[in-house]
CSV table of C-alpha atoms in Angstrom, one decimal:
chain,number,residue,atom,x,y,z
A,232,ALA,CA,-32.4,-36.4,-36.6
A,233,GLN,CA,-35.8,-37.4,-36.5
A,234,SER,CA,-38.6,-34.9,-36.8
A,235,VAL,CA,-42.3,-34.5,-36.8
A,236,THR,CA,-44.3,-32.0,-38.6
A,237,GLN,CA,-47.8,-31.1,-38.4
A,238,PRO,CA,-48.6,-28.6,-40.9
A,239,ASP,CA,-51.8,-26.8,-39.6
A,240,ILE,CA,-51.2,-24.7,-36.8
A,241,HIS,CA,-54.9,-23.8,-36.3
A,242,ILE,CA,-57.9,-25.6,-37.7
A,243,THR,CA,-61.4,-24.3,-37.2
A,244,VAL,CA,-64.2,-26.6,-38.1
A,245,SER,CA,-68.0,-26.5,-37.2
A,246,GLU,CA,-69.5,-28.8,-34.7
A,247,GLY,CA,-70.7,-32.0,-36.3
A,248,ALA,CA,-68.2,-31.9,-38.8
A,249,SER,CA,-65.3,-34.2,-39.8
A,250,LEU,CA,-62.0,-33.5,-38.7
A,251,GLU,CA,-58.5,-34.5,-40.0
A,252,LEU,CA,-55.3,-33.5,-38.3
A,253,ARG,CA,-52.1,-34.2,-40.5
A,254,CYS,CA,-48.6,-35.5,-39.1
A,255,ASN,CA,-45.9,-36.0,-40.8
A,256,TYR,CA,-42.4,-37.7,-39.5
A,257,SER,CA,-39.0,-38.5,-40.8
A,258,TYR,CA,-36.8,-41.1,-39.8
A,259,GLY,CA,-35.3,-44.5,-41.3
A,260,ALA,CA,-36.9,-47.4,-39.4
A,261,THR,CA,-40.6,-47.7,-38.6
A,262,PRO,CA,-41.5,-45.3,-35.5
A,263,TYR,CA,-43.8,-45.8,-32.7
A,264,LEU,CA,-46.7,-43.2,-33.1
A,265,PHE,CA,-48.9,-41.5,-30.9
A,266,TRP,CA,-51.6,-38.7,-31.0
A,267,TYR,CA,-52.0,-36.9,-27.5
A,268,VAL,CA,-54.4,-34.0,-26.9
A,269,GLN,CA,-54.2,-31.2,-24.3
A,270,SER,CA,-57.2,-29.4,-23.2
A,271,PRO,CA,-56.4,-25.6,-22.1
A,272,GLY,CA,-54.5,-25.7,-18.8
A,273,GLN,CA,-54.3,-29.4,-18.8
A,274,GLY,CA,-51.5,-32.1,-19.4
A,275,LEU,CA,-51.4,-34.3,-22.2
A,276,GLN,CA,-53.7,-37.1,-22.5
A,277,LEU,CA,-53.0,-40.0,-24.9
A,278,LEU,CA,-55.4,-40.5,-27.7
A,279,LEU,CA,-54.1,-43.6,-29.8
A,280,LYS,CA,-50.8,-45.2,-30.7
A,281,TYR,CA,-49.5,-47.0,-33.4
A,282,PHE,CA,-46.7,-50.0,-32.8
A,283,SER,CA,-47.4,-52.4,-35.4
A,284,GLY,CA,-50.0,-54.7,-37.2
A,285,ASP,CA,-53.3,-53.1,-38.6
A,286,THR,CA,-52.3,-49.3,-39.8
A,287,LEU,CA,-55.7,-48.2,-38.6
A,288,VAL,CA,-55.7,-47.9,-34.9
A,289,GLN,CA,-59.1,-46.9,-33.0
A,290,GLY,CA,-58.5,-44.3,-30.2
A,291,ILE,CA,-60.6,-43.0,-27.1
A,292,LYS,CA,-63.1,-40.3,-28.0
A,293,GLY,CA,-63.8,-41.6,-31.4
A,294,PHE,CA,-60.4,-40.8,-33.0
A,295,GLU,CA,-58.7,-42.8,-35.2
A,296,ALA,CA,-55.6,-42.5,-37.5
A,297,GLU,CA,-54.1,-44.5,-40.2
A,298,PHE,CA,-50.2,-45.3,-40.8
A,299,LYS,CA,-49.1,-44.7,-44.2
A,300,ARG,CA,-45.5,-46.3,-44.3
A,301,SER,CA,-45.4,-44.7,-48.0
A,302,GLN,CA,-46.1,-41.2,-47.2
A,303,SER,CA,-44.5,-41.2,-43.9
A,304,SER,CA,-47.7,-39.8,-42.4
A,305,PHE,CA,-50.0,-40.8,-39.4
A,306,ASN,CA,-52.8,-38.6,-39.8
A,307,LEU,CA,-55.6,-38.5,-37.0
A,308,ARG,CA,-59.6,-38.4,-38.1
A,309,LYS,CA,-62.8,-38.0,-36.3
A,310,PRO,CA,-65.9,-38.3,-38.1
A,311,SER,CA,-68.2,-35.9,-36.0
A,312,VAL,CA,-66.7,-33.5,-33.7
A,313,HIS,CA,-68.2,-32.2,-30.6
A,314,TRP,CA,-67.4,-28.8,-28.8
A,315,SER,CA,-65.2,-30.6,-26.2
A,316,ASP,CA,-63.0,-31.7,-28.9
A,317,ALA,CA,-61.5,-28.0,-28.9
A,318,ALA,CA,-58.0,-28.6,-27.5
A,319,GLU,CA,-54.3,-28.9,-29.1
A,320,TYR,CA,-53.4,-32.2,-30.6
A,321,PHE,CA,-49.7,-33.1,-30.7
A,322,CYS,CA,-48.5,-35.9,-33.0
A,323,ALA,CA,-45.3,-37.9,-31.6
A,324,VAL,CA,-42.8,-40.4,-32.8
A,325,GLY,CA,-40.9,-42.6,-30.5
A,326,TYR,CA,-38.0,-44.5,-31.1
A,327,LYS,CA,-36.6,-47.6,-29.1
A,328,ALA,CA,-33.3,-47.4,-30.0
A,329,ALA,CA,-33.3,-43.9,-28.7
A,330,GLY,CA,-34.1,-44.7,-24.8
A,331,ASN,CA,-37.6,-44.9,-25.8
A,332,LYS,CA,-37.8,-41.1,-26.5
A,333,LEU,CA,-40.3,-39.2,-28.0
A,334,THR,CA,-40.4,-36.3,-30.7
A,335,PHE,CA,-43.2,-34.1,-30.7
A,336,GLY,CA,-44.5,-32.1,-33.5
A,337,GLY,CA,-45.4,-28.5,-33.0
A,338,GLY,CA,-49.1,-29.0,-32.3
A,339,THR,CA,-52.5,-28.1,-34.2
A,340,ARG,CA,-55.1,-26.1,-32.3
A,341,VAL,CA,-58.4,-26.8,-32.9
A,342,LEU,CA,-61.3,-24.4,-32.7
A,343,VAL,CA,-65.1,-26.0,-32.7
A,344,LYS,CA,-67.8,-23.6,-34.0
A,345,PRO,CA,-71.4,-23.9,-32.7
B,282,ASN,CA,-52.8,-44.1,-7.9
B,283,ALA,CA,-51.6,-40.7,-8.4
B,284,GLY,CA,-49.7,-41.5,-11.5
B,285,VAL,CA,-47.2,-38.5,-12.2
B,286,THR,CA,-47.1,-35.5,-9.9
B,287,GLN,CA,-45.5,-32.5,-10.3
B,288,THR,CA,-44.9,-29.4,-7.5
B,289,PRO,CA,-45.6,-26.4,-8.1
B,290,LYS,CA,-48.4,-25.8,-10.2
B,291,PHE,CA,-47.3,-22.1,-11.0
B,292,GLN,CA,-43.8,-20.5,-10.2
B,293,VAL,CA,-42.5,-16.8,-10.7
B,294,LEU,CA,-39.2,-16.0,-10.5
B,295,LYS,CA,-37.0,-13.1,-11.1
B,296,THR,CA,-33.9,-13.2,-13.5
B,297,GLY,CA,-30.9,-15.1,-11.6
B,298,GLN,CA,-32.6,-16.8,-9.1
B,299,SER,CA,-32.7,-20.5,-8.3
B,300,MET,CA,-35.6,-23.3,-8.3
B,301,THR,CA,-36.3,-26.7,-8.1
B,302,LEU,CA,-39.1,-28.6,-10.0
B,303,GLN,CA,-40.2,-31.7,-8.1
B,304,CYS,CA,-41.6,-34.6,-10.2
B,305,ALA,CA,-42.7,-38.1,-8.4
B,306,GLN,CA,-44.5,-41.5,-10.2
B,307,ASP,CA,-45.8,-44.1,-8.3
B,308,MET,CA,-46.2,-46.5,-11.3
B,309,ASN,CA,-43.2,-48.1,-10.4
B,310,HIS,CA,-41.6,-47.0,-13.7
B,311,ASN,CA,-37.7,-47.2,-14.6
B,312,SER,CA,-37.6,-44.2,-16.9
B,313,MET,CA,-38.4,-40.5,-16.2
B,314,TYR,CA,-38.4,-37.5,-18.5
B,315,TRP,CA,-38.5,-33.8,-18.6
B,316,TYR,CA,-40.1,-31.8,-21.2
B,317,ARG,CA,-40.5,-28.3,-21.9
B,318,GLN,CA,-43.5,-26.9,-24.2
B,319,ASP,CA,-43.3,-23.4,-25.8
B,320,PRO,CA,-45.6,-22.1,-28.4
B,321,GLY,CA,-45.5,-23.5,-31.9
B,322,MET,CA,-42.8,-25.7,-30.8
B,323,GLY,CA,-44.6,-28.8,-29.3
B,324,LEU,CA,-42.8,-30.4,-26.4
B,325,ARG,CA,-38.7,-30.5,-26.3
B,326,LEU,CA,-36.9,-33.1,-24.2
B,327,ILE,CA,-34.8,-31.6,-21.6
B,328,TYR,CA,-33.1,-34.5,-19.7
B,329,TYR,CA,-33.9,-37.8,-19.1
B,330,SER,CA,-33.4,-40.8,-16.8
B,331,ALA,CA,-33.3,-44.3,-18.4
B,332,SER,CA,-33.1,-46.0,-15.0
B,333,GLU,CA,-32.3,-45.1,-11.2
B,334,GLY,CA,-28.7,-43.9,-11.0
B,335,THR,CA,-28.9,-42.6,-15.1
B,336,THR,CA,-29.3,-39.4,-16.6
B,337,ASP,CA,-28.7,-38.2,-20.3
B,338,LYS,CA,-29.2,-34.9,-21.9
B,339,GLY,CA,-32.3,-34.3,-24.4
B,340,GLU,CA,-32.6,-31.6,-26.6
B,341,VAL,CA,-32.4,-28.7,-24.8
B,342,PRO,CA,-30.6,-29.1,-21.7
B,343,ASN,CA,-28.8,-25.8,-21.5
B,344,GLY,CA,-29.4,-23.8,-18.0
B,345,TYR,CA,-30.6,-27.1,-16.2
B,346,ASN,CA,-29.4,-29.8,-14.1
B,347,VAL,CA,-31.5,-32.9,-13.1
B,348,SER,CA,-31.2,-35.2,-9.7
B,349,ARG,CA,-32.8,-39.0,-10.1
B,350,LEU,CA,-33.4,-39.0,-6.3
B,351,ASN,CA,-34.4,-42.6,-6.3
B,352,LYS,CA,-36.6,-44.6,-8.9
B,353,ARG,CA,-40.1,-42.5,-7.8
B,354,GLU,CA,-38.2,-38.9,-8.0
B,355,PHE,CA,-36.9,-36.8,-10.8
B,356,SER,CA,-36.1,-33.2,-10.3
B,357,LEU,CA,-35.4,-30.0,-12.6
B,358,ARG,CA,-33.1,-27.6,-11.1
B,359,LEU,CA,-32.6,-23.9,-12.9
B,360,GLU,CA,-29.6,-22.5,-11.0
B,361,SER,CA,-29.9,-19.4,-12.5
B,362,ALA,CA,-33.2,-18.3,-14.0
B,363,ALA,CA,-33.7,-16.6,-17.5
B,364,PRO,CA,-36.6,-15.1,-19.2
B,365,SER,CA,-36.0,-17.5,-22.1
B,366,GLN,CA,-36.4,-20.5,-19.3
B,367,THR,CA,-40.4,-19.3,-19.3
B,368,SER,CA,-42.3,-22.3,-20.0
B,369,VAL,CA,-44.4,-25.1,-19.2
B,370,TYR,CA,-42.7,-28.2,-17.9
B,371,PHE,CA,-44.0,-31.4,-18.2
B,372,CYS,CA,-42.6,-34.4,-16.5
B,373,ALA,CA,-43.0,-38.0,-17.6
B,374,SER,CA,-42.4,-41.7,-16.8
B,375,SER,CA,-42.5,-44.9,-18.9
B,376,GLU,CA,-41.5,-48.5,-18.2
B,377,ALA,CA,-38.6,-49.6,-19.9
B,378,ARG,CA,-39.0,-53.1,-21.2
B,379,SER,CA,-36.4,-54.0,-23.4
B,380,SER,CA,-38.8,-56.1,-25.6
B,381,SER,CA,-40.9,-53.1,-26.8
B,382,TYR,CA,-41.7,-49.4,-26.9
B,383,ASN,CA,-43.0,-48.0,-23.5
B,384,GLU,CA,-45.8,-45.5,-23.7
B,385,GLN,CA,-44.9,-42.0,-21.5
B,386,PHE,CA,-47.3,-40.9,-19.1
B,387,PHE,CA,-47.3,-37.4,-18.3
B,388,GLY,CA,-47.9,-35.0,-15.2
B,389,PRO,CA,-50.1,-32.1,-15.2
B,390,GLY,CA,-47.3,-29.7,-15.8
B,391,THR,CA,-45.6,-26.6,-13.8
B,392,ARG,CA,-46.3,-23.0,-15.5
B,393,LEU,CA,-43.0,-20.9,-14.9
B,394,THR,CA,-42.4,-17.4,-15.5
B,395,VAL,CA,-39.2,-15.7,-15.5
B,396,LEU,CA,-39.5,-11.8,-15.3
């Protein structure tokens, strides 16, 4: 069965510093990859997605992610974090053959220090 | 265009009580999904409906039933609530084009506490 791992449960970063969130997946075929963000008490907002093509994808709010097939990874990055980036981030993998279902990682909570 | 809406936003139940969570989408999507979110476990799929008239079990279906009432609405029912069902429930929808994978759009969630 497919699985998604986000190794870091919590990350604390200073405002203005760079941020990288890790995501690894297990699946035999090429997956469809997503990063979602959830602010406290809110629903999920899509940050970016990778379906095919260029392995470096740009998203909203200044985020980007890179798909590395050899490492089965899809890490999320932001060069300079803002206080409003404090939230929980979820990596997810979709499989068309599985009825467009999504498998989510456990999430990484990001705290931003002033 | 409201997207995906869920009612209620909050609910407290006693063990053994029943309730139905409602979800509706106005994007003319074919597929709809119910997830539960628990700390450290991300979102887990409870049930989904690939198209009107069909429903299938997801990863954690025990204790739940669903109804795809029409193309817009997909409800989740807890027949006899248990404390283990305390969670945040999210509904989502997506198109179902066979030619590509389709992004899911999420509702705001329902926070359920079972005492």
